[in-house]
Coordinates of N, CA and C in Angstrom, one line a residue:
D1 N 17.8 44.4 76.1 CA 19.1 45.0 76.5 C 18.9 46.5 76.7
C2 N 19.7 46.9 77.7 CA 19.7 48.3 77.9 C 21.1 48.9 77.8
D3 N 21.1 50.1 77.4 CA 22.4 50.8 77.3 C 22.9 51.1 78.6
S4 N 24.2 50.9 78.7 CA 24.9 51.2 80.0 C 25.9 52.3 79.7
T5 N 25.8 53.3 80.6 CA 26.7 54.4 80.5 C 27.7 54.3 81.6
A6 N 28.9 54.3 81.3 CA 30.0 54.3 82.3 C 30.6 55.7 82.4
T7 N 30.8 56.2 83.5 CA 31.3 57.6 83.7 C 32.7 57.4 84.4
L8 N 33.6 58.1 83.9 CA 35.0 58.1 84.4 C 35.2 59.5 85.0
N9 N 35.5 59.6 86.3 CA 35.9 60.9 86.9 C 37.4 60.7 87.1
L10 N 38.2 61.3 86.2 CA 39.6 61.1 86.2 C 40.3 62.4 86.7
T11 N 41.2 62.2 87.6 CA 42.1 63.3 88.0 C 43.5 62.9 87.7
I12 N 44.2 63.7 86.9 CA 45.6 63.4 86.6 C 46.4 64.4 87.5
N13 N 47.2 63.8 88.3 CA 48.2 64.5 89.2 C 49.5 64.5 88.6
P14 N 50.1 65.6 88.4 CA 51.5 65.7 87.8 C 52.6 65.2 88.7
S15 N 53.6 64.6 88.1 CA 54.9 64.4 88.8 C 55.5 65.8 88.9
T16 N 56.5 65.9 89.8 CA 57.2 67.2 89.9 C 58.7 67.0 89.7
T17 N 59.3 68.0 89.2 CA 60.7 68.0 89.1 C 61.3 69.3 89.6
S18 N 62.5 69.3 90.1 CA 63.1 70.5 90.5 C 64.6 70.4 90.3
S19 N 65.3 71.5 90.2 CA 66.7 71.5 89.9 C 67.3 72.6 90.7
V20 N 68.5 72.4 91.3 CA 69.2 73.4 92.1 C 70.7 73.3 91.8
D21 N 71.3 74.5 91.7 CA 72.8 74.5 91.5 C 73.4 75.0 92.9
V22 N 74.3 74.2 93.4 CA 74.9 74.5 94.6 C 76.4 74.4 94.5
T23 N 77.1 75.4 95.1 CA 78.6 75.4 95.1 C 78.9 75.5 96.6
E24 N 79.8 74.5 97.1 CA 80.2 74.5 98.5 C 81.6 74.2 98.6
C25 N 82.2 74.4 99.8 CA 83.6 74.0 100.1 C 83.6 72.6 100.8
D26 N 84.4 71.8 100.2 CA 84.8 70.5 100.9 C 83.6 69.4 100.9
T27 N 82.5 69.7 101.5 CA 81.4 68.7 101.6 C 80.0 69.5 101.5
Y28 N 79.0 68.7 101.1 CA 77.7 69.2 101.1 C 76.7 68.0 101.4
T29 N 75.8 68.3 102.4 CA 74.8 67.2 102.8 C 73.5 67.6 102.2
W30 N 72.8 66.7 101.5 CA 71.6 66.9 100.8 C 70.7 65.7 100.9
N31 N 69.6 65.8 101.5 CA 68.6 64.7 101.7 C 69.3 63.5 102.4
G32 N 70.1 63.8 103.4 CA 70.7 62.8 104.3 C 71.9 62.2 103.7
E33 N 72.4 62.6 102.6 CA 73.6 62.1 101.9 C 74.7 63.2 101.9
T34 N 75.9 62.8 102.3 CA 77.0 63.8 102.3 C 77.9 63.5 101.1
Y35 N 78.1 64.6 100.3 CA 78.9 64.5 99.0 C 80.2 65.3 99.2
T36 N 81.3 64.7 98.7 CA 82.6 65.3 98.8 C 83.2 65.6 97.4
T37 N 82.4 65.3 96.3 CA 82.9 65.5 95.0 C 81.8 66.2 94.2
S38 N 82.2 66.9 93.2 CA 81.2 67.6 92.3 C 80.5 66.6 91.5
G39 N 79.3 66.9 91.0 CA 78.5 66.0 90.2 C 77.0 66.4 90.2
V40 N 76.3 65.6 89.4 CA 74.8 65.7 89.3 C 74.2 64.6 90.1
H41 N 73.4 64.9 91.1 CA 72.8 63.9 91.9 C 71.2 64.1 91.9
T42 N 70.5 63.0 92.0 CA 69.1 63.1 91.9 C 68.5 62.4 93.2
F43 N 67.3 62.9 93.6 CA 66.6 62.3 94.7 C 65.1 62.2 94.3
V44 N 64.6 61.0 94.4 CA 63.2 60.7 94.0 C 62.4 60.5 95.3
S45 N 61.3 61.2 95.4 CA 60.4 61.0 96.5 C 59.0 61.1 96.0
T46 N 58.0 61.2 96.9 CA 56.6 61.3 96.5 C 56.1 62.6 96.9
N47 N 55.4 63.3 95.9 CA 54.9 64.6 96.2 C 53.6 64.6 97.0
A48 N 53.0 65.7 97.2 CA 51.7 65.8 98.0 C 50.6 65.1 97.2
N49 N 50.7 64.9 95.9 CA 49.7 64.2 95.1 C 49.9 62.7 95.0
D50 N 50.9 62.2 95.7 CA 51.3 60.8 95.7 C 51.9 60.4 94.3
C51 N 52.6 61.4 93.7 CA 53.3 61.1 92.4 C 54.8 61.3 92.7
D52 N 55.6 60.9 91.7 CA 57.0 61.0 91.8 C 57.4 62.5 91.8
S53 N 58.4 62.8 92.7 CA 59.0 64.1 92.7 C 60.5 63.9 92.6
T54 N 61.0 64.4 91.5 CA 62.5 64.2 91.2 C 63.2 65.5 91.4
A55 N 64.1 65.5 92.3 CA 64.9 66.7 92.6 C 66.3 66.4 92.0
T56 N 66.9 67.4 91.3 CA 68.2 67.3 90.8 C 69.1 68.3 91.4
L57 N 70.3 67.8 91.9 CA 71.3 68.7 92.5 C 72.5 68.8 91.6
N58 N 72.8 70.0 91.1 CA 74.0 70.2 90.3 C 75.0 70.8 91.3
L59 N 75.9 69.9 91.7 CA 76.8 70.2 92.8 C 78.2 70.5 92.4
T60 N 78.8 71.6 92.8 CA 80.2 71.9 92.6 C 80.9 72.0 94.0
I61 N 81.8 71.1 94.2 CA 82.6 71.0 95.5 C 84.0 71.7 95.2
N62 N 84.3 72.7 95.9 CA 85.6 73.4 95.8 C 86.4 73.0 97.1
P63 N 87.6 72.7 96.9 CA 88.4 72.3 98.1 C 89.0 73.4 98.8
S64 N 89.1 73.2 100.1 CA 89.8 74.1 101.0 C 91.3 73.8 100.7
T65 N 92.2 74.7 101.0 CA 93.6 74.4 100.8 C 94.4 74.5 102.1
T66 N 95.4 73.7 102.2 CA 96.3 73.8 103.4 C 97.8 73.8 102.8
S67 N 98.6 74.5 103.6 CA 100.1 74.5 103.2 C 100.8 74.5 104.5
S68 N 102.1 74.1 104.5 CA 102.9 74.1 105.7 C 104.3 74.5 105.2
V69 N 105.0 75.3 106.0 CA 106.4 75.7 105.7 C 107.2 75.6 107.0
D70 N 108.5 75.1 106.9 CA 109.4 75.1 108.0 C 110.4 76.3 107.8
V71 N 110.5 77.1 108.8 CA 111.4 78.3 108.7 C 112.3 78.4 109.9
T72 N 113.6 78.6 109.7 CA 114.5 78.9 110.8 C 115.1 80.3 110.6
E73 N 115.0 81.1 111.6 CA 115.5 82.5 111.5 C 116.2 82.9 112.7
C74 N 117.0 84.0 112.6 CA 117.6 84.6 113.8 C 116.8 85.7 114.4
D75 N 116.5 85.7 115.7 CA 115.9 86.7 116.5 C 114.4 87.0 116.1
T76 N 114.0 87.3 114.9 CA 112.6 87.6 114.6 C 112.3 87.1 113.2
Y77 N 111.0 86.9 112.9 CA 110.5 86.5 111.6 C 109.1 87.1 111.4
T78 N 108.9 87.8 110.3 CA 107.6 88.4 110.0 C 106.9 87.6 108.9
W79 N 105.7 87.2 109.2 CA 104.9 86.3 108.4 C 103.4 86.8 108.4
N80 N 102.9 87.1 107.2 CA 101.5 87.6 107.1 C 101.2 88.8 108.0
G81 N 102.2 89.7 108.1 CA 102.0 90.9 108.9 C 102.2 90.8 110.4
E82 N 102.6 89.6 110.8 CA 102.9 89.4 112.3 C 104.4 89.1 112.4
T83 N 105.0 89.7 113.5 CA 106.4 89.5 113.8 C 106.5 88.6 115.0
Y84 N 107.2 87.5 114.8 CA 107.4 86.5 115.8 C 108.8 86.5 116.3
T85 N 108.9 86.3 117.7 CA 110.2 86.3 118.3 C 110.5 85.0 119.1
T86 N 109.5 84.1 119.0 CA 109.7 82.8 119.7 C 109.4 81.7 118.8
S87 N 110.0 80.6 119.0 CA 109.7 79.4 118.2 C 108.3 78.9 118.4
G88 N 107.7 78.3 117.5 CA 106.4 77.7 117.6 C 105.7 77.4 116.3
V89 N 104.5 76.9 116.4 CA 103.7 76.5 115.3 C 102.6 77.6 115.2
Y90 N 102.5 78.3 114.1 CA 101.5 79.4 113.9 C 100.7 79.1 112.6
T91 N 99.4 79.5 112.7 CA 98.5 79.3 111.5 C 97.9 80.6 111.1
F92 N 97.6 80.6 109.8 CA 97.0 81.8 109.2 C 95.9 81.3 108.3
V93 N 94.7 81.8 108.5 CA 93.5 81.3 107.7 C 93.1 82.5 106.8
S94 N 93.0 82.2 105.5 CA 92.5 83.2 104.6 C 91.5 82.5 103.6
T95 N 91.1 83.2 102.6 CA 90.2 82.6 101.6 C 91.0 82.4 100.3
N96 N 90.8 81.1 99.7 CA 91.6 80.9 98.5 C 90.8 81.4 97.3
A97 N 91.2 81.1 96.1 CA 90.6 81.6 94.9 C 89.2 81.0 94.7
N98 N 88.9 79.9 95.3 CA 87.5 79.3 95.2 C 86.6 79.7 96.3
D99 N 87.0 80.7 97.1 CA 86.2 81.2 98.2 C 86.1 80.2 99.3
C100 N 87.1 79.3 99.4 CA 87.1 78.4 100.5 C 88.3 78.7 101.5
D101 N 88.3 78.1 102.6 CA 89.3 78.4 103.6 C 90.7 77.9 103.0
S102 N 91.7 78.7 103.3 CA 93.1 78.4 103.0 C 93.8 78.5 104.3
T103 N 94.3 77.4 104.8 CA 95.0 77.4 106.1 C 96.5 77.2 105.9
A104 N 97.3 78.1 106.2 CA 98.8 78.0 106.1 C 99.3 77.8 107.5
T105 N 100.3 76.9 107.6 CA 100.9 76.6 108.9 C 102.4 76.9 108.8
L106 N 102.9 77.6 109.8 CA 104.3 78.0 109.9 C 104.9 77.3 111.1
N107 N 105.9 76.4 110.8 CA 106.7 75.7 111.8 C 108.0 76.5 112.0
L108 N 108.0 77.4 113.0 CA 109.0 78.4 113.1 C 110.0 78.0 114.2
T109 N 111.3 78.1 113.9 CA 112.4 78.0 114.9 C 113.1 79.3 114.9
I110 N 113.2 80.0 116.1 CA 113.9 81.2 116.2 C 115.2 80.9 117.0
N111 N 116.3 81.2 116.4 CA 117.6 81.1 117.1 C 118.0 82.6 117.4
N112 N 118.6 82.7 118.6 CA 119.0 84.0 119.1 C 120.4 84.4 118.8
S113 N 120.6 85.7 118.5 CA 122.0 86.3 118.5 C 122.4 86.4 119.9
N114 N 123.7 86.6 120.1 CA 124.3 86.8 121.4 C 125.0 88.2 121.4
T115 N 125.0 88.8 122.6 CA 125.7 90.0 122.8 C 126.5 89.8 124.1
G116 N 127.7 90.3 124.2 CA 128.4 90.2 125.4 C 129.5 91.4 125.5
S117 N 130.0 91.5 126.6 CA 131.1 92.6 126.7 C 132.1 92.1 127.8
S118 N 133.2 92.7 127.7 CA 134.3 92.4 128.6 C 135.2 93.7 128.7
S119 N 135.9 93.8 129.8 CA 136.8 94.9 130.1 C 138.2 94.3 130.3
E120 N 139.2 94.8 129.6 CA 140.5 94.3 129.7 C 141.5 95.5 129.9
S121 N 142.6 95.2 130.6 CA 143.7 96.2 130.7 C 144.9 95.5 130.3
A122 N 145.8 96.2 129.5 CA 147.0 95.6 129.1 C 148.1 96.7 129.0
S123 N 149.3 96.3 129.1 CA 150.4 97.2 129.1 C 151.0 97.2 127.6
G124 N 150.9 98.3 127.0 CA 151.5 98.5 125.7 C 150.6 98.1 124.5
S125 N 150.1 96.8 124.5 CA 149.2 96.3 123.4 C 148.4 95.2 123.9
Y126 N 147.3 94.9 123.1 CA 146.4 93.8 123.5 C 146.0 93.1 122.2
D127 N 146.2 91.8 122.1 CA 145.8 91.0 121.0 C 144.4 90.4 121.2
W128 N 143.5 90.8 120.2 CA 142.1 90.3 120.3 C 141.8 89.7 118.9
G129 N 141.7 88.4 118.9 CA 141.5 87.7 117.6 C 142.7 87.9 116.8
V130 N 142.5 88.5 115.6 CA 143.6 88.7 114.7 C 144.1 90.2 114.7
V131 N 143.5 91.0 115.6 CA 143.9 92.4 115.6 C 144.7 92.7 116.9
T132 N 145.7 93.5 116.8 CA 146.4 94.0 118.0 C 146.1 95.5 118.2
Y133 N 145.6 95.8 119.4 CA 145.3 97.2 119.7 C 146.4 97.8 120.6
T134 N 146.7 99.0 120.3 CA 147.8 99.7 121.1 C 147.2 101.0 121.7
T135 N 145.9 101.3 121.6 CA 145.3 102.4 122.2 C 144.0 102.0 122.9
S136 N 143.7 102.7 124.0 CA 142.5 102.4 124.8 C 141.3 102.7 123.9
G137 N 140.2 102.0 124.1 CA 139.0 102.3 123.4 C 137.9 101.2 123.6
T138 N 136.8 101.4 122.9 CA 135.8 100.4 122.9 C 135.7 99.8 121.5
Y139 N 135.9 98.5 121.4 CA 136.0 97.8 120.2 C 134.9 96.7 120.1
T140 N 134.4 96.4 118.9 CA 133.4 95.4 118.8 C 133.9 94.3 117.8
N141 N 133.4 93.1 118.0 CA 133.7 92.0 117.1 C 132.4 91.3 116.8
T142 N 132.1 91.2 115.5 CA 130.9 90.4 115.1 C 131.3 89.1 114.6
Y143 N 130.6 88.0 115.1 CA 130.9 86.7 114.7 C 129.6 85.9 114.6
T144 N 129.7 84.7 114.1 CA 128.5 83.8 114.0 C 128.6 82.8 115.1
N145 N 127.4 82.7 115.9 CA 127.4 81.8 117.0 C 127.0 80.4 116.5
A146 N 126.9 79.5 117.4 CA 126.7 78.1 117.1 C 125.3 77.9 116.4
S147 N 124.4 78.8 116.6 CA 123.1 78.7 115.9 C 123.0 79.4 114.5
G148 N 124.2 79.9 114.1 CA 124.3 80.5 112.8 C 123.8 82.0 112.8
C149 N 123.7 82.6 114.0 CA 123.2 84.0 114.0 C 124.4 84.9 114.3
D150 N 124.3 86.1 113.9 CA 125.3 87.1 114.2 C 125.3 87.4 115.6
S151 N 126.5 87.6 116.2 CA 126.6 87.9 117.6 C 127.7 89.0 117.7
I152 N 127.5 89.8 118.7 CA 128.4 91.0 118.9 C 129.0 91.0 120.3
H153 N 130.4 91.1 120.3 CA 131.1 91.2 121.6 C 131.7 92.5 121.6
T154 N 131.6 93.3 122.8 CA 132.2 94.6 122.9 C 133.3 94.5 123.9
L155 N 134.4 95.0 123.6 CA 135.6 95.0 124.4 C 135.9 96.4 124.9
N156 N 135.9 96.7 126.2 CA 136.3 98.0 126.7 C 137.8 97.8 127.1
L157 N 138.7 98.4 126.4 CA 140.1 98.2 126.5 C 140.8 99.4 127.1
T158 N 141.7 99.1 128.1 CA 142.5 100.2 128.6 C 144.0 99.7 128.4
I159 N 144.7 100.5 127.6 CA 146.1 100.3 127.4 C 146.9 101.2 128.3
T160 N 147.8 100.6 129.1 CA 148.7 101.4 129.9 C 150.1 101.3 129.4
N161 N 150.8 102.4 129.5 CA 152.3 102.3 129.2 C 153.0 102.5 130.5
C162 N 153.4 101.3 131.1 CA 154.0 101.3 132.4 C 155.6 101.4 132.3
D163 N 156.1 101.5 131.2 CA 157.6 101.6 131.1 C 158.0 102.9 131.7
S164 N 159.1 102.9 132.4 CA 159.7 104.1 133.0 C 161.2 104.0 132.9
T165 N 161.8 105.1 132.8 CA 163.3 105.2 132.8 C 163.8 106.0 134.0
L166 N 164.7 105.4 134.7 CA 165.3 106.0 135.9 C 166.8 106.2 135.6
T167 N 167.2 107.5 135.7 CA 168.6 107.8 135.5 C 169.3 108.1 136.8
V168 N 170.4 107.3 137.1 CA 171.0 107.4 138.5 C 172.5 107.5 138.3
S169 N 173.1 108.4 139.1 CA 174.6 108.4 139.2 C 174.9 108.0 140.7
A170 N 175.9 107.0 140.8 CA 176.2 106.5 142.1 C 177.7 106.3 142.2
C171 N 178.2 106.2 143.4 CA 179.6 106.0 143.7 C 179.8 104.5 144.0
D172 N 180.7 103.9 143.3 CA 181.2 102.5 143.5 C 180.1 101.4 143.1
S173 N 178.9 101.6 143.7 CA 177.8 100.5 143.4 C 176.5 101.2 143.6
Y174 N 175.5 100.4 143.0 CA 174.1 100.9 143.2 C 173.2 99.7 143.3
S175 N 172.3 99.7 144.2 CA 171.4 98.6 144.5 C 170.0 98.9 143.9
W176 N 169.5 98.1 143.0 CA 168.2 98.4 142.4 C 167.4 97.0 142.2
N177 N 166.3 97.0 142.8 CA 165.4 95.8 142.8 C 166.2 94.5 143.2
D178 N 166.8 94.6 144.3 CA 167.5 93.4 144.9 C 168.7 93.0 144.1
T179 N 169.2 93.9 143.3 CA 170.5 93.6 142.5 C 171.4 94.7 142.7
V180 N 172.7 94.4 142.9 CA 173.8 95.4 143.2 C 174.6 95.5 141.9
Y181 N 174.6 96.7 141.3 CA 175.4 97.0 140.1 C 176.6 97.7 140.4
T182 N 177.8 97.3 139.8 CA 179.1 97.9 140.1 C 179.7 98.5 138.8
Q183 N 179.0 98.3 137.7 CA 179.5 98.9 136.5 C 178.4 99.8 135.8
S184 N 178.8 100.8 135.1 CA 177.8 101.7 134.4 C 177.2 100.9 133.3
G185 N 175.9 101.2 133.0 CA 175.2 100.5 131.9 C 173.8 100.8 131.9
T186 N 173.1 100.2 131.0 CA 171.6 100.3 130.9 C 171.0 98.9 131.3
Y187 N 170.2 98.9 132.3 CA 169.6 97.7 132.9 C 168.1 97.8 132.8
S188 N 167.4 96.7 132.7 CA 166.0 96.7 132.8 C 165.5 95.7 133.8
Y189 N 164.3 96.0 134.2 CA 163.6 95.1 135.2 C 162.1 95.1 134.8
T190 N 161.6 93.9 134.7 CA 160.2 93.7 134.2 C 159.4 93.3 135.4
V191 N 158.3 94.1 135.7 CA 157.4 93.8 136.7 C 156.2 93.1 136.1
L192 N 155.8 91.9 136.6 CA 154.7 91.2 136.1 C 153.4 91.5 136.9

């Protein structure tokens, strides 16, 4: 019998592990997989030495935020530093507390105020709404229009005093405005 010597040439290749912490907004794609929620995820593959390679992902998903508001205003509306004069849908994008997008939507309806003016002449007085004017001038009336907005109407008013008195002495009769008067007295005639 002879002694036999066996020789073992052994190479031990290590498995590898890695870990990464990631914070993202809304979604994150890692090794072909898309994640939408926070959690711990692992991926096992083969390393260069043909051993297991385990990667760990510590994932935090922060959500973006959205909001929407409906606003109806008269003439103008200021939102986030912008003044709007027409109806429309407007958006404002900023960063929320999680450092993700925050998109605010404004559904804006702009109703307009009205302005108008007119000129009137009247003898003695003029009734406008609940007010009677007896002197010439420029007057304004503020009211609410059908859209709920303040509206202003300007009245340029001329008041005339057309009354006149005629004193006449005549013999027997006097004819005035197609009427013959035969007795003394005070008579009036209205011209329309």
